[in-house]
């Protein structure tokens, strides 16, 4: 499946689609939290996918078979004259049929009879799997999730989408950054821990978060009053939490190194670190005197809250000098750059958008793909993607 995966997204999109191209399956995620919202199977029955219902394989996806034998005629369907389609909706699943050529001006009951008595049975061309008693209810819950940019409300909406015993783990967490006195990061979803710069020790943190996924030593030469020395940093990469924790090895408290910096990764789709870290959203309530800053905001919105003289104080960071170039013939990168217009609609298929994707070309737009710039303010260092002006990461010092 390595070369059969496509990500469909846009900088201002409210959803991110992971498309399994060989199977024609779309996995639709909330762009902000990266939680799976629905599964869409297109061109049903034409690919090597096995379908089972109550342990038995389904061999037919014709209207009469589904409506009369599989689920029964308990739930009436709905028609969409614009797309010339008819949707049979059941708890957690909906079947879409193309009824072009059938009398669309008929009422619901008359149309059911027409479809049932039709000499030529109609095959289902799309299946949608979702959370809800009906597609109408499920689509509304999905809209509630993707339209709300408040992370507290979003977590509440997401909890309504999933049964309590199947709630997503490590995917809807967010960090609260406090810059008053000693900077700290609170992550309530993960062990109720607060990380405090200059106070928390490596031993305390690992006892709460567990061992890191990877570690790295970094040496930095420093000069002080004519003499030179080496400062050694130990970096703990918590890919599963979206965090990097940086300790200074020669600064000790109770026999353990002290936390010096915290980096939060936003796992943005067009960043070169995409999928390396779990997505961790954040909010900063004390970056400015009154306004709260959120990780999902475009950085130009945040800049409007800052002093005007800092408007263009950026440092360019060319990660492509040491990261993978997706157009290299030696690249293992599974992603291609394609165009995407976000247009979530309960009555249409995401297949229409994905099949119109343009071939990737190394044009002016691609030249900025993955490139970032740095902006420092207060105790925060923002890494901002040039393409889209979104926050890729933030480091608190």
mmCIF file of C-alpha atoms in Angstrom:
data_model
loop_
_atom_site.group_PDB
_atom_site.id
_atom_site.type_symbol
_atom_site.label_atom_id
_atom_site.label_comp_id
_atom_site.label_asym_id
_atom_site.label_seq_id
_atom_site.Cartn_x
_atom_site.Cartn_y
_atom_site.Cartn_z
ATOM 1 C CA UNK A 1 0.000 0.000 0.000
ATOM 2 C CA UNK A 2 3.057 2.297 0.241
ATOM 3 C CA UNK A 3 2.534 3.883 -3.181
ATOM 4 C CA UNK A 4 -1.263 3.653 -3.091
ATOM 5 C CA UNK A 5 -1.892 6.256 -0.394
ATOM 6 C CA UNK A 6 -2.864 9.837 -1.149
ATOM 7 C CA UNK A 7 -3.490 12.700 1.263
ATOM 8 C CA UNK A 8 -6.023 15.275 0.093
ATOM 9 C CA UNK A 9 -6.023 18.556 1.985
ATOM 10 C CA UNK A 10 -5.864 22.329 1.695
ATOM 11 C CA UNK A 11 -4.441 24.941 4.028
ATOM 12 C CA UNK A 12 -7.923 26.220 4.870
ATOM 13 C CA UNK A 13 -9.593 22.799 4.747
ATOM 14 C CA UNK A 14 -11.679 21.559 7.665
ATOM 15 C CA UNK A 15 -11.102 17.929 6.714
ATOM 16 C CA UNK A 16 -8.128 15.842 5.642
ATOM 17 C CA UNK A 17 -8.769 12.813 3.440
ATOM 18 C CA UNK A 18 -6.551 9.746 3.397
ATOM 19 C CA UNK A 19 -7.339 7.962 0.147
ATOM 20 C CA UNK A 20 -6.477 4.302 -0.444
ATOM 21 C CA UNK A 21 -6.339 4.670 -4.205
ATOM 22 C CA UNK A 22 -6.156 1.004 -5.183
ATOM 23 C CA UNK A 23 -9.218 0.159 -3.057
ATOM 24 C CA UNK A 24 -10.993 3.476 -3.745
ATOM 25 C CA UNK A 25 -11.591 4.024 -0.027
ATOM 26 C CA UNK A 26 -11.567 7.481 1.557
ATOM 27 C CA UNK A 27 -10.865 7.962 5.264
ATOM 28 C CA UNK A 28 -12.091 11.425 6.258
ATOM 29 C CA UNK A 29 -10.441 13.068 9.288
ATOM 30 C CA UNK A 30 -11.114 16.285 11.158
ATOM 31 C CA UNK A 31 -8.213 18.518 10.090
ATOM 32 C CA UNK A 32 -7.797 20.095 13.517
ATOM 33 C CA UNK A 33 -7.808 16.995 15.740
ATOM 34 C CA UNK A 34 -6.902 14.317 13.136
ATOM 35 C CA UNK A 35 -9.732 12.096 14.418
ATOM 36 C CA UNK A 36 -11.395 9.782 11.896
ATOM 37 C CA UNK A 37 -14.933 11.000 11.154
ATOM 38 C CA UNK A 38 -16.188 8.659 8.454
ATOM 39 C CA UNK A 39 -15.190 6.009 5.924
ATOM 40 C CA UNK A 40 -16.358 6.178 2.328
ATOM 41 C CA UNK A 41 -16.113 3.201 -0.035
ATOM 42 C CA UNK A 42 -16.537 4.093 -3.718
ATOM 43 C CA UNK A 43 -17.225 1.889 -6.745
ATOM 44 C CA UNK A 44 -18.499 -0.845 -4.448
ATOM 45 C CA UNK A 45 -17.756 -4.407 -5.480
ATOM 46 C CA UNK A 46 -15.139 -3.583 -8.128
ATOM 47 C CA UNK A 47 -12.070 -4.031 -5.917
ATOM 48 C CA UNK A 48 -10.692 -6.800 -3.746
ATOM 49 C CA UNK A 49 -12.542 -5.836 -0.568
ATOM 50 C CA UNK A 50 -14.564 -8.400 1.357
ATOM 51 C CA UNK A 51 -17.783 -7.198 2.988
ATOM 52 C CA UNK A 52 -19.423 -9.022 5.866
ATOM 53 C CA UNK A 53 -22.658 -8.471 7.765
ATOM 54 C CA UNK A 54 -23.260 -10.444 10.962
ATOM 55 C CA UNK A 55 -20.367 -12.721 10.057
ATOM 56 C CA UNK A 56 -21.668 -13.562 6.576
ATOM 57 C CA UNK A 57 -20.125 -12.333 3.340
ATOM 58 C CA UNK A 58 -22.188 -9.961 1.203
ATOM 59 C CA UNK A 59 -22.073 -10.903 -2.457
ATOM 60 C CA UNK A 60 -24.668 -8.488 -3.819
ATOM 61 C CA UNK A 61 -25.038 -4.736 -3.371
ATOM 62 C CA UNK A 62 -28.148 -4.273 -5.476
ATOM 63 C CA UNK A 63 -30.933 -2.101 -4.134
ATOM 64 C CA UNK A 64 -33.483 -4.918 -3.792
ATOM 65 C CA UNK A 65 -31.023 -7.178 -1.974
ATOM 66 C CA UNK A 66 -30.004 -4.511 0.550
ATOM 67 C CA UNK A 67 -33.480 -3.055 1.076
ATOM 68 C CA UNK A 68 -35.450 -6.313 1.259
ATOM 69 C CA UNK A 69 -33.015 -8.963 2.514
ATOM 70 C CA UNK A 70 -29.975 -7.530 4.283
ATOM 71 C CA UNK A 71 -31.349 -4.723 6.454
ATOM 72 C CA UNK A 72 -35.038 -4.884 5.662
ATOM 73 C CA UNK A 73 -37.385 -2.058 4.641
ATOM 74 C CA UNK A 74 -37.419 -0.518 8.120
ATOM 75 C CA UNK A 75 -35.621 2.683 7.176
ATOM 76 C CA UNK A 76 -36.820 4.774 4.216
ATOM 77 C CA UNK A 77 -34.249 6.446 2.026
ATOM 78 C CA UNK A 78 -33.782 9.999 0.838
ATOM 79 C CA UNK A 79 -33.294 11.271 -2.693
ATOM 80 C CA UNK A 80 -31.144 14.095 -3.970
ATOM 81 C CA UNK A 81 -32.378 15.477 -7.261
ATOM 82 C CA UNK A 82 -29.229 17.550 -7.831
ATOM 83 C CA UNK A 83 -26.934 14.502 -7.806
ATOM 84 C CA UNK A 84 -29.640 12.120 -9.099
ATOM 85 C CA UNK A 85 -28.961 9.786 -6.204
ATOM 86 C CA UNK A 86 -30.894 7.861 -3.574
ATOM 87 C CA UNK A 87 -29.465 7.062 -0.158
ATOM 88 C CA UNK A 88 -30.578 4.165 2.024
ATOM 89 C CA UNK A 89 -29.626 5.098 5.574
ATOM 90 C CA UNK A 90 -29.262 2.702 8.507
ATOM 91 C CA UNK A 91 -27.557 3.079 11.904
ATOM 92 C CA UNK A 92 -23.868 3.600 11.172
ATOM 93 C CA UNK A 93 -24.034 2.895 7.444
ATOM 94 C CA UNK A 94 -25.573 4.383 4.310
ATOM 95 C CA UNK A 95 -25.776 3.078 0.724
ATOM 96 C CA UNK A 96 -25.845 5.451 -2.236
ATOM 97 C CA UNK A 97 -27.497 4.573 -5.553
ATOM 98 C CA UNK A 98 -27.498 6.368 -8.883
ATOM 99 C CA UNK A 99 -31.144 6.719 -9.939
ATOM 100 C CA UNK A 100 -30.613 8.721 -13.109
ATOM 101 C CA UNK A 101 -33.348 7.697 -15.529
ATOM 102 C CA UNK A 102 -35.781 6.828 -12.722
ATOM 103 C CA UNK A 103 -38.750 9.147 -12.104
ATOM 104 C CA UNK A 104 -37.168 11.609 -9.680
ATOM 105 C CA UNK A 105 -40.365 13.597 -9.270
ATOM 106 C CA UNK A 106 -42.008 10.755 -7.382
ATOM 107 C CA UNK A 107 -42.640 10.862 -3.646
ATOM 108 C CA UNK A 108 -40.593 8.711 -1.284
ATOM 109 C CA UNK A 109 -43.072 5.803 -1.118
ATOM 110 C CA UNK A 110 -43.703 5.806 -4.871
ATOM 111 C CA UNK A 111 -39.976 5.902 -5.594
ATOM 112 C CA UNK A 112 -39.363 2.925 -3.293
ATOM 113 C CA UNK A 113 -42.002 0.934 -5.172
ATOM 114 C CA UNK A 114 -40.502 1.957 -8.507
ATOM 115 C CA UNK A 115 -37.019 0.877 -7.453
ATOM 116 C CA UNK A 116 -38.331 -2.395 -6.032
ATOM 117 C CA UNK A 117 -40.341 -3.224 -9.159
ATOM 118 C CA UNK A 118 -37.712 -2.120 -11.637
ATOM 119 C CA UNK A 119 -36.711 -4.876 -14.073
ATOM 120 C CA UNK A 120 -33.104 -3.737 -13.875
ATOM 121 C CA UNK A 121 -31.828 -3.699 -10.322
ATOM 122 C CA UNK A 122 -29.649 -0.746 -9.335
ATOM 123 C CA UNK A 123 -26.208 -1.409 -7.883
ATOM 124 C CA UNK A 124 -24.849 0.598 -4.942
ATOM 125 C CA UNK A 125 -21.887 2.747 -5.981
ATOM 126 C CA UNK A 126 -20.866 4.188 -2.606
ATOM 127 C CA UNK A 127 -21.023 3.107 1.048
ATOM 128 C CA UNK A 128 -20.537 5.535 3.934
ATOM 129 C CA UNK A 129 -19.674 4.301 7.434
ATOM 130 C CA UNK A 130 -20.223 6.789 10.247
ATOM 131 C CA UNK A 131 -21.372 7.202 13.857
ATOM 132 C CA UNK A 132 -25.084 7.876 14.270
ATOM 133 C CA UNK A 133 -28.543 6.362 13.965
ATOM 134 C CA UNK A 134 -28.944 7.822 10.469
ATOM 135 C CA UNK A 135 -26.845 9.588 7.866
ATOM 136 C CA UNK A 136 -28.740 12.821 8.530
ATOM 137 C CA UNK A 137 -27.823 12.645 12.228
ATOM 138 C CA UNK A 138 -24.256 11.494 11.569
ATOM 139 C CA UNK A 139 -23.596 14.232 9.005
ATOM 140 C CA UNK A 140 -24.868 16.872 11.425
ATOM 141 C CA UNK A 141 -22.526 15.624 14.169
ATOM 142 C CA UNK A 142 -19.627 15.713 11.732
ATOM 143 C CA UNK A 143 -20.488 19.286 10.784
ATOM 144 C CA UNK A 144 -20.587 20.203 14.489
ATOM 145 C CA UNK A 145 -17.041 18.851 14.879
ATOM 146 C CA UNK A 146 -15.421 20.444 11.847
ATOM 147 C CA UNK A 147 -17.143 23.831 12.197
ATOM 148 C CA UNK A 148 -16.141 24.384 15.844
ATOM 149 C CA UNK A 149 -12.603 25.723 16.290
ATOM 150 C CA UNK A 150 -12.785 25.799 20.100
ATOM 151 C CA UNK A 151 -10.846 22.713 21.206
ATOM 152 C CA UNK A 152 -12.896 22.247 24.388
ATOM 153 C CA UNK A 153 -16.122 22.187 22.367
ATOM 154 C CA UNK A 154 -14.506 20.012 19.705
ATOM 155 C CA UNK A 155 -13.538 17.393 22.298
ATOM 156 C CA UNK A 156 -17.154 17.385 23.506
ATOM 157 C CA UNK A 157 -18.499 16.977 19.968
ATOM 158 C CA UNK A 158 -16.020 14.176 19.280
ATOM 159 C CA UNK A 159 -17.100 12.327 22.423
ATOM 160 C CA UNK A 160 -20.639 12.300 20.998
ATOM 161 C CA UNK A 161 -19.347 10.641 17.829
ATOM 162 C CA UNK A 162 -17.786 7.663 19.596
ATOM 163 C CA UNK A 163 -18.975 5.164 22.214
ATOM 164 C CA UNK A 164 -17.296 5.738 25.577
ATOM 165 C CA UNK A 165 -15.422 2.429 25.419
ATOM 166 C CA UNK A 166 -14.048 3.279 21.971
ATOM 167 C CA UNK A 167 -13.046 6.892 22.606
ATOM 168 C CA UNK A 168 -9.950 7.876 20.597
ATOM 169 C CA UNK A 169 -6.727 7.938 22.578
ATOM 170 C CA UNK A 170 -3.866 10.425 22.185
ATOM 171 C CA UNK A 171 -5.647 12.167 19.329
ATOM 172 C CA UNK A 172 -7.817 14.899 20.811
ATOM 173 C CA UNK A 173 -5.412 16.207 23.433
ATOM 174 C CA UNK A 174 -4.315 19.788 23.593
ATOM 175 C CA UNK A 175 -1.718 21.608 25.643
ATOM 176 C CA UNK A 176 -2.246 24.759 27.671
ATOM 177 C CA UNK A 177 0.791 27.052 27.653
ATOM 178 C CA UNK A 178 1.258 29.478 30.562
ATOM 179 C CA UNK A 179 3.948 32.134 30.124
ATOM 180 C CA UNK A 180 3.480 33.792 33.505
ATOM 181 C CA UNK A 181 6.481 33.563 35.886
ATOM 182 C CA UNK A 182 8.176 30.314 34.822
ATOM 183 C CA UNK A 183 6.823 29.088 31.451
ATOM 184 C CA UNK A 184 4.895 25.835 31.726
ATOM 185 C CA UNK A 185 2.890 23.448 29.568
ATOM 186 C CA UNK A 186 -0.075 21.536 30.989
ATOM 187 C CA UNK A 187 -1.328 18.461 29.158
ATOM 188 C CA UNK A 188 -4.443 17.218 31.000
ATOM 189 C CA UNK A 189 -5.035 14.274 28.635
ATOM 190 C CA UNK A 190 -1.611 12.817 29.386
ATOM 191 C CA UNK A 191 -1.173 11.847 33.042
ATOM 192 C CA UNK A 192 -2.381 15.240 34.337
ATOM 193 C CA UNK A 193 1.166 16.560 34.088
ATOM 194 C CA UNK A 194 2.491 20.126 34.071
ATOM 195 C CA UNK A 195 5.942 20.660 32.544
ATOM 196 C CA UNK A 196 7.719 23.688 34.037
ATOM 197 C CA UNK A 197 10.798 25.195 32.382
ATOM 198 C CA UNK A 198 13.714 25.378 34.824
ATOM 199 C CA UNK A 199 11.889 23.324 37.476
ATOM 200 C CA UNK A 200 10.741 19.932 36.139
ATOM 201 C CA UNK A 201 13.424 17.246 36.075
ATOM 202 C CA UNK A 202 14.026 14.417 33.652
ATOM 203 C CA UNK A 203 13.229 11.872 36.351
ATOM 204 C CA UNK A 204 9.918 13.538 37.243
ATOM 205 C CA UNK A 205 8.823 13.809 33.613
ATOM 206 C CA UNK A 206 9.710 10.254 32.606
ATOM 207 C CA UNK A 207 7.870 8.916 35.649
ATOM 208 C CA UNK A 208 4.716 10.577 34.276
ATOM 209 C CA UNK A 209 5.122 10.303 30.496
ATOM 210 C CA UNK A 210 7.169 7.120 30.372
ATOM 211 C CA UNK A 211 10.368 6.609 28.372
ATOM 212 C CA UNK A 212 10.808 8.704 25.206
ATOM 213 C CA UNK A 213 10.431 7.221 21.727
ATOM 214 C CA UNK A 214 13.902 8.444 20.797
ATOM 215 C CA UNK A 215 16.773 10.435 22.323
ATOM 216 C CA UNK A 216 19.396 12.735 20.890
ATOM 217 C CA UNK A 217 22.463 14.487 22.300
ATOM 218 C CA UNK A 218 23.255 17.969 21.011
ATOM 219 C CA UNK A 219 26.471 19.846 21.727
ATOM 220 C CA UNK A 220 26.615 23.638 21.667
ATOM 221 C CA UNK A 221 29.743 25.738 21.952
ATOM 222 C CA UNK A 222 29.316 28.764 24.207
ATOM 223 C CA UNK A 223 31.598 31.718 24.928
ATOM 224 C CA UNK A 224 31.663 33.624 28.190
ATOM 225 C CA UNK A 225 34.131 36.359 29.167
ATOM 226 C CA UNK A 226 36.766 35.203 26.696
ATOM 227 C CA UNK A 227 36.549 31.512 27.578
ATOM 228 C CA UNK A 228 34.835 28.796 25.595
ATOM 229 C CA UNK A 229 32.911 25.793 26.781
ATOM 230 C CA UNK A 230 30.530 23.080 25.630
ATOM 231 C CA UNK A 231 26.917 22.813 26.778
ATOM 232 C CA UNK A 232 25.303 19.404 26.281
ATOM 233 C CA UNK A 233 21.577 19.073 25.662
ATOM 234 C CA UNK A 234 19.646 15.823 25.817
ATOM 235 C CA UNK A 235 16.516 15.771 23.660
ATOM 236 C CA UNK A 236 13.681 13.377 24.432
ATOM 237 C CA UNK A 237 11.423 12.835 21.406
ATOM 238 C CA UNK A 238 7.883 11.837 22.374
ATOM 239 C CA UNK A 239 6.487 11.149 18.908
ATOM 240 C CA UNK A 240 3.375 9.579 20.428
ATOM 241 C CA UNK A 241 2.552 12.791 22.293
ATOM 242 C CA UNK A 242 3.706 15.407 19.765
ATOM 243 C CA UNK A 243 6.442 16.658 22.095
ATOM 244 C CA UNK A 244 10.181 17.226 22.256
ATOM 245 C CA UNK A 245 11.636 17.861 25.727
ATOM 246 C CA UNK A 246 15.126 19.374 25.929
ATOM 247 C CA UNK A 247 17.273 19.071 29.065
ATOM 248 C CA UNK A 248 20.634 20.654 29.926
ATOM 249 C CA UNK A 249 22.772 17.814 31.270
ATOM 250 C CA UNK A 250 25.016 19.980 33.461
ATOM 251 C CA UNK A 251 22.072 21.681 35.207
ATOM 252 C CA UNK A 252 21.079 19.266 37.963
ATOM 253 C CA UNK A 253 18.332 19.190 40.569
ATOM 254 C CA UNK A 254 18.066 16.284 43.008
ATOM 255 C CA UNK A 255 20.462 14.312 40.829
ATOM 256 C CA UNK A 256 18.417 14.757 37.634
ATOM 257 C CA UNK A 257 18.766 17.125 34.649
ATOM 258 C CA UNK A 258 16.418 20.120 34.482
ATOM 259 C CA UNK A 259 13.955 20.799 31.671
ATOM 260 C CA UNK A 260 15.189 23.717 29.510
ATOM 261 C CA UNK A 261 12.875 23.818 26.467
ATOM 262 C CA UNK A 262 9.620 22.276 25.215
ATOM 263 C CA UNK A 263 8.677 21.867 21.551
ATOM 264 C CA UNK A 264 5.066 21.141 20.571
ATOM 265 C CA UNK A 265 4.474 19.697 17.091
ATOM 266 C CA UNK A 266 1.235 20.401 15.200
ATOM 267 C CA UNK A 267 1.677 17.634 12.574
ATOM 268 C CA UNK A 268 0.548 19.877 9.711
ATOM 269 C CA UNK A 269 -0.035 18.076 6.410
ATOM 270 C CA UNK A 270 2.378 20.135 4.302
ATOM 271 C CA UNK A 271 5.195 20.101 6.854
ATOM 272 C CA UNK A 272 8.227 17.877 6.355
ATOM 273 C CA UNK A 273 7.579 16.323 9.780
ATOM 274 C CA UNK A 274 4.055 15.220 8.859
ATOM 275 C CA UNK A 275 3.173 11.831 10.442
ATOM 276 C CA UNK A 276 6.409 11.734 12.423
ATOM 277 C CA UNK A 277 4.702 13.182 15.506
ATOM 278 C CA UNK A 278 1.198 12.820 16.893
ATOM 279 C CA UNK A 279 -0.725 16.061 16.520
ATOM 280 C CA UNK A 280 -0.816 18.138 19.708
ATOM 281 C CA UNK A 281 -2.908 21.301 19.569
ATOM 282 C CA UNK A 282 -2.158 24.089 22.011
ATOM 283 C CA UNK A 283 -3.497 27.341 23.367
ATOM 284 C CA UNK A 284 -1.584 30.264 24.900
ATOM 285 C CA UNK A 285 -3.606 32.507 27.142
ATOM 286 C CA UNK A 286 -0.834 34.893 28.155
ATOM 287 C CA UNK A 287 1.122 35.591 24.954
ATOM 288 C CA UNK A 288 -0.612 38.976 24.847
ATOM 289 C CA UNK A 289 -2.480 40.777 27.604
ATOM 290 C CA UNK A 290 -6.020 39.825 26.612
ATOM 291 C CA UNK A 291 -6.258 37.426 23.676
ATOM 292 C CA UNK A 292 -5.878 33.652 23.592
ATOM 293 C CA UNK A 293 -3.735 32.191 20.809
ATOM 294 C CA UNK A 294 -4.571 28.774 19.315
ATOM 295 C CA UNK A 295 -2.432 26.418 17.252
ATOM 296 C CA UNK A 296 -5.031 26.177 14.468
ATOM 297 C CA UNK A 297 -4.887 29.932 13.788
ATOM 298 C CA UNK A 298 -3.031 31.294 10.782
ATOM 299 C CA UNK A 299 0.023 33.154 11.976
ATOM 300 C CA UNK A 300 -1.039 36.408 10.304
ATOM 301 C CA UNK A 301 -4.029 36.398 12.690
ATOM 302 C CA UNK A 302 -1.649 36.045 15.644
ATOM 303 C CA UNK A 303 0.627 38.789 14.309
ATOM 304 C CA UNK A 304 -2.255 41.262 14.456
ATOM 305 C CA UNK A 305 -2.198 40.849 18.253
ATOM 306 C CA UNK A 306 1.530 41.637 18.533
ATOM 307 C CA UNK A 307 3.427 44.953 18.419
ATOM 308 C CA UNK A 308 3.532 46.430 14.913
ATOM 309 C CA UNK A 309 7.330 46.808 14.869
ATOM 310 C CA UNK A 310 7.696 42.997 14.971
ATOM 311 C CA UNK A 311 5.671 42.474 11.796
ATOM 312 C CA UNK A 312 8.508 41.286 9.532
ATOM 313 C CA UNK A 313 11.011 39.949 12.078
ATOM 314 C CA UNK A 314 11.314 36.437 10.605
ATOM 315 C CA UNK A 315 14.250 34.080 10.117
ATOM 316 C CA UNK A 316 14.057 31.716 7.138
ATOM 317 C CA UNK A 317 14.651 28.006 7.858
ATOM 318 C CA UNK A 318 15.373 25.785 4.845
ATOM 319 C CA UNK A 319 14.572 22.286 6.097
ATOM 320 C CA UNK A 320 14.862 20.908 2.564
ATOM 321 C CA UNK A 321 18.633 21.027 2.893
ATOM 322 C CA UNK A 322 18.485 18.051 5.234
ATOM 323 C CA UNK A 323 14.997 16.595 4.784
ATOM 324 C CA UNK A 324 13.653 14.285 2.079
ATOM 325 C CA UNK A 325 12.754 15.873 -1.249
ATOM 326 C CA UNK A 326 9.575 14.143 -2.439
ATOM 327 C CA UNK A 327 10.576 14.578 -6.102
ATOM 328 C CA UNK A 328 13.959 12.902 -5.721
ATOM 329 C CA UNK A 329 14.307 9.617 -7.576
ATOM 330 C CA UNK A 330 15.828 8.164 -4.412
ATOM 331 C CA UNK A 331 12.994 9.368 -2.204
ATOM 332 C CA UNK A 332 10.923 7.025 -0.058
ATOM 333 C CA UNK A 333 8.281 9.721 0.406
ATOM 334 C CA UNK A 334 4.830 8.234 -0.185
ATOM 335 C CA UNK A 335 3.064 11.558 -0.728
ATOM 336 C CA UNK A 336 2.410 13.618 -3.821
ATOM 337 C CA UNK A 337 1.368 17.256 -3.960
ATOM 338 C CA UNK A 338 -2.113 17.645 -5.455
ATOM 339 C CA UNK A 339 -4.781 20.324 -5.607
ATOM 340 C CA UNK A 340 -7.758 20.119 -3.281
ATOM 341 C CA UNK A 341 -10.810 22.267 -2.629
ATOM 342 C CA UNK A 342 -12.499 21.538 0.717
ATOM 343 C CA UNK A 343 -16.232 21.149 0.142
ATOM 344 C CA UNK A 344 -17.800 18.860 2.722
ATOM 345 C CA UNK A 345 -21.379 18.145 1.736
ATOM 346 C CA UNK A 346 -23.575 15.403 3.127
ATOM 347 C CA UNK A 347 -25.139 14.820 -0.288
ATOM 348 C CA UNK A 348 -21.993 14.430 -2.372
ATOM 349 C CA UNK A 349 -19.008 12.120 -2.505
ATOM 350 C CA UNK A 350 -15.435 13.127 -1.809
ATOM 351 C CA UNK A 351 -14.555 10.971 -4.804
ATOM 352 C CA UNK A 352 -15.519 13.848 -7.094
ATOM 353 C CA UNK A 353 -12.835 16.069 -5.588
ATOM 354 C CA UNK A 354 -10.120 13.429 -5.405
ATOM 355 C CA UNK A 355 -10.454 12.191 -8.990
ATOM 356 C CA UNK A 356 -9.939 15.696 -10.363
ATOM 357 C CA UNK A 357 -6.519 16.066 -8.722
ATOM 358 C CA UNK A 358 -3.817 17.524 -10.903
ATOM 359 C CA UNK A 359 -0.498 15.809 -11.529
ATOM 360 C CA UNK A 360 2.242 17.084 -9.226
ATOM 361 C CA UNK A 361 4.665 19.498 -10.831
ATOM 362 C CA UNK A 362 7.633 21.306 -9.349
ATOM 363 C CA UNK A 363 6.181 24.768 -9.852
ATOM 364 C CA UNK A 364 6.367 27.988 -7.864
ATOM 365 C CA UNK A 365 3.826 26.720 -5.341
ATOM 366 C CA UNK A 366 5.796 23.531 -4.699
ATOM 367 C CA UNK A 367 9.035 25.447 -4.149
ATOM 368 C CA UNK A 368 7.568 26.725 -0.867
ATOM 369 C CA UNK A 369 6.196 23.317 0.171
ATOM 370 C CA UNK A 370 7.637 22.319 3.550
ATOM 371 C CA UNK A 371 9.692 25.502 3.948
ATOM 372 C CA UNK A 372 9.357 27.352 7.242
ATOM 373 C CA UNK A 373 10.278 30.628 8.893
ATOM 374 C CA UNK A 374 10.952 31.325 12.561
ATOM 375 C CA UNK A 375 9.398 34.061 14.669
ATOM 376 C CA UNK A 376 10.237 34.725 18.294
ATOM 377 C CA UNK A 377 8.111 36.598 20.794
ATOM 378 C CA UNK A 378 8.283 36.491 24.564
ATOM 379 C CA UNK A 379 9.325 32.985 25.583
ATOM 380 C CA UNK A 380 7.974 31.377 22.384
ATOM 381 C CA UNK A 381 9.648 30.485 19.097
ATOM 382 C CA UNK A 382 7.096 29.810 16.359
ATOM 383 C CA UNK A 383 7.956 27.735 13.298
ATOM 384 C CA UNK A 384 5.587 28.826 10.531
ATOM 385 C CA UNK A 385 5.021 27.172 7.165
ATOM 386 C CA UNK A 386 5.540 29.602 4.289
ATOM 387 C CA UNK A 387 2.871 27.795 2.275
ATOM 388 C CA UNK A 388 -0.326 28.531 4.184
ATOM 389 C CA UNK A 389 1.159 30.536 7.086
ATOM 390 C CA UNK A 390 0.233 27.758 9.543
ATOM 391 C CA UNK A 391 2.113 26.933 12.743
ATOM 392 C CA UNK A 392 4.216 23.801 12.314
ATOM 393 C CA UNK A 393 5.675 23.828 15.824
ATOM 394 C CA UNK A 394 6.269 26.059 18.821
ATOM 395 C CA UNK A 395 9.213 25.972 21.231
ATOM 396 C CA UNK A 396 8.822 27.377 24.744
ATOM 397 C CA UNK A 397 12.058 28.449 26.461
#
